CSV table of C-alpha atoms in Angstrom, one decimal:
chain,number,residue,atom,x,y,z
I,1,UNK,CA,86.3,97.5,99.9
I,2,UNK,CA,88.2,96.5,102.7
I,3,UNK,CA,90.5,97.8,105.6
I,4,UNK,CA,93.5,96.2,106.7
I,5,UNK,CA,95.6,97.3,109.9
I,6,UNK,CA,98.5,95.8,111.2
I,7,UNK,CA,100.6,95.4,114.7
I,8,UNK,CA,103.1,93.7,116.2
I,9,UNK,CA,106.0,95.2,115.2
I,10,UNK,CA,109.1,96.2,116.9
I,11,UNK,CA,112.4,95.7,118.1
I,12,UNK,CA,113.9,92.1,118.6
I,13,UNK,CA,117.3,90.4,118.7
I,14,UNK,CA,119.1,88.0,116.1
I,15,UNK,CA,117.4,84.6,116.4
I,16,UNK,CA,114.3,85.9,117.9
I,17,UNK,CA,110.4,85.8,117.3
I,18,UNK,CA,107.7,88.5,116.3
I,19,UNK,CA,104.3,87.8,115.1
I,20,UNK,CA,102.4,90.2,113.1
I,21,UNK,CA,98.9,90.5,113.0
I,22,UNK,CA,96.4,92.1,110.4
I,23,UNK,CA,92.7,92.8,111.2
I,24,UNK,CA,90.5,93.5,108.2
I,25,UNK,CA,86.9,95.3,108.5
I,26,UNK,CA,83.9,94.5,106.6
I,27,UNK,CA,82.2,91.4,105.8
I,28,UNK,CA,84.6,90.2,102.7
I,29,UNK,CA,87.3,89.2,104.4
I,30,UNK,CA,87.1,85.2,103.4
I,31,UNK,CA,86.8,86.6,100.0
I,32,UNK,CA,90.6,87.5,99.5
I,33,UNK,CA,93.6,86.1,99.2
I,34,UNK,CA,96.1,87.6,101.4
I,35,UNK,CA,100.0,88.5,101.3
I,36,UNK,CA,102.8,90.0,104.0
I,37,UNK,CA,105.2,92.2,102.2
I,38,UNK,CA,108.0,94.2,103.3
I,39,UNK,CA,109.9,97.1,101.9
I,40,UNK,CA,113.4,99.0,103.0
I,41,UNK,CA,114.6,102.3,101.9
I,42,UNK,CA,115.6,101.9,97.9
I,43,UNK,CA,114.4,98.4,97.7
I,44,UNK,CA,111.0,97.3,95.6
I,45,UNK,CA,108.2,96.0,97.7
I,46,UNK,CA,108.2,92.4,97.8
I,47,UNK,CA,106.0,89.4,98.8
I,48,UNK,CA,107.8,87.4,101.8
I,49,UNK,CA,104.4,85.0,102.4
I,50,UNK,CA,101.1,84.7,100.6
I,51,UNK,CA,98.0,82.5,101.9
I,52,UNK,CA,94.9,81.7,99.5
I,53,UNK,CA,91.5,82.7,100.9
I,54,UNK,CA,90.5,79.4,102.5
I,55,UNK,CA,94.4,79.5,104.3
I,56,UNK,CA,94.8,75.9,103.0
I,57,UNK,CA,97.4,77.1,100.0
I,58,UNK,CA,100.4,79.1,101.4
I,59,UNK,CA,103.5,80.2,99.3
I,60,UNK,CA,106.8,81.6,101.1
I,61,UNK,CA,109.7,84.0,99.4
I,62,UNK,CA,113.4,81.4,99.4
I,63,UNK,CA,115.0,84.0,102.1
I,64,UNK,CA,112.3,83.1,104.5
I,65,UNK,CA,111.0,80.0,103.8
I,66,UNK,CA,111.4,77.5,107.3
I,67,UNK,CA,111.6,80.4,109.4
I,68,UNK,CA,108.4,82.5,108.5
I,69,UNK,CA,104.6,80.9,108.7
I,70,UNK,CA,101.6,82.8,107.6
I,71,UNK,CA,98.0,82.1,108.8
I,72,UNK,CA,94.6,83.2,108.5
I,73,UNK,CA,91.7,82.9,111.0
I,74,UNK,CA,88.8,84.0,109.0
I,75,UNK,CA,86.4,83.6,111.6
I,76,UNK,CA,88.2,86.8,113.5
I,77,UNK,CA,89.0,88.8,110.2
I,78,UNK,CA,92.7,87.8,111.0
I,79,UNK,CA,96.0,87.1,108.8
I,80,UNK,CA,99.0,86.4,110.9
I,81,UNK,CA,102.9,86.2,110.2
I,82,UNK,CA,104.5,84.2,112.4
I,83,UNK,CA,108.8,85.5,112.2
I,84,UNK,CA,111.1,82.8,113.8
I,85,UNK,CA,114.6,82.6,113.9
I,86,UNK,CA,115.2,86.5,112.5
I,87,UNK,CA,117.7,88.0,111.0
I,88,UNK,CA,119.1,91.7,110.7
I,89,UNK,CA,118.2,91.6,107.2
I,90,UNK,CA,114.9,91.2,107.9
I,91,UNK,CA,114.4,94.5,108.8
I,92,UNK,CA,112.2,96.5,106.9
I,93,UNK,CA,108.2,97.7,107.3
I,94,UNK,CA,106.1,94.8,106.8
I,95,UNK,CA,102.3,95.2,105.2
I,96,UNK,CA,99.6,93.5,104.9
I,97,UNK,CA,97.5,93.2,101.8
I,98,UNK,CA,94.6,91.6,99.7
I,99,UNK,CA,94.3,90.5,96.6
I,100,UNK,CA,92.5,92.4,94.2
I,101,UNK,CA,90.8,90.0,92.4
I,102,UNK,CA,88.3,87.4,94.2
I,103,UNK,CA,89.9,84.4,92.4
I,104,UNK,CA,89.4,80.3,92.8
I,105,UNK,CA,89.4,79.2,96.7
I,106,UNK,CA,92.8,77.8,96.6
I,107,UNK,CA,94.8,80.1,94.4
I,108,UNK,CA,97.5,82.2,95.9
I,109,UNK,CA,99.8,84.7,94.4
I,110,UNK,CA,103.1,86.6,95.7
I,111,UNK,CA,103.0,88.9,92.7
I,112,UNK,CA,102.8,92.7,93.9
I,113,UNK,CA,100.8,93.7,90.6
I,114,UNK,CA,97.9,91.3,92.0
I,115,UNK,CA,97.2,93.5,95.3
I,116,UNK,CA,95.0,96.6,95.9
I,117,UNK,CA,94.5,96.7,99.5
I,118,UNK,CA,96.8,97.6,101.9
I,119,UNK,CA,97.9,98.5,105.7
I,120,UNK,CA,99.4,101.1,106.8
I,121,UNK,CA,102.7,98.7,107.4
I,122,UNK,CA,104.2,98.3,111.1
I,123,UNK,CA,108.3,98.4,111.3
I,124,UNK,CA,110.4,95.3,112.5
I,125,UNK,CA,114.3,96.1,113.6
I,126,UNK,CA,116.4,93.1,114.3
I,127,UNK,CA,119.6,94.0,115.8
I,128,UNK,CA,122.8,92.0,115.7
């Protein structure tokens, strides 16, 4: 029901920035609240940065809360994750997702079980 493909990935140094983007396709994109996850080799998937459909309700994961901001512009079909300040244990391959459920305008989730749509995931490397 809808496509999600992210970019901006790559390689940056300890203390640098990186913004991610995800475009979606279709005409339903407003309709979803969205999430950035990451995953590393052995570790469970998990929620760093959620954002409710209208983009006014956001909810961060503790190890990157102050350093990580997630946006939407749904106008362009558009979520972005903004990465400040990054640390070598923030490497992993980040993916975008939606929400499976339509849900109220402001609600917004981080829980993995909630999500059926997802990128294809772009890799970040921090090095030391």
């Amino acid at each position: 029901q809808v496509q999600l493909v992210e970019s901006g990935g790559g390689l940056v140094q300890a203390g640098g920035s990186l913004r991610l983007s995800c475009a979606a396709s279709g005409r339903t994109f407003s309709s979803y609240a969205m999430g950035w996850f990451r995953q590393t080799p052995g570790k469970e998937r998990e929620c760093v940065a959620a954002i409710s459909r209208s983009g006014s309700s956001t909810d961060y994961a503790a190890s990157v809360q102050g350093r990580f901001t997630i946006s939407r512009d749904n106008g362009k079909n558009t979520v972005y994750l903004q990465m400040n300040s990054l640390k070598p244990e923030d490497t992993a391959a980040y993916y975008c997702a939606a929400r499976a459920d339509v849900g109220g305008r402001y609600y917004v989730t981080r829980r993995l079980n909630e999500y059926a749509y997802w990128g294809q995931g772009t890799q970040v490397t921090v090095s030391s």
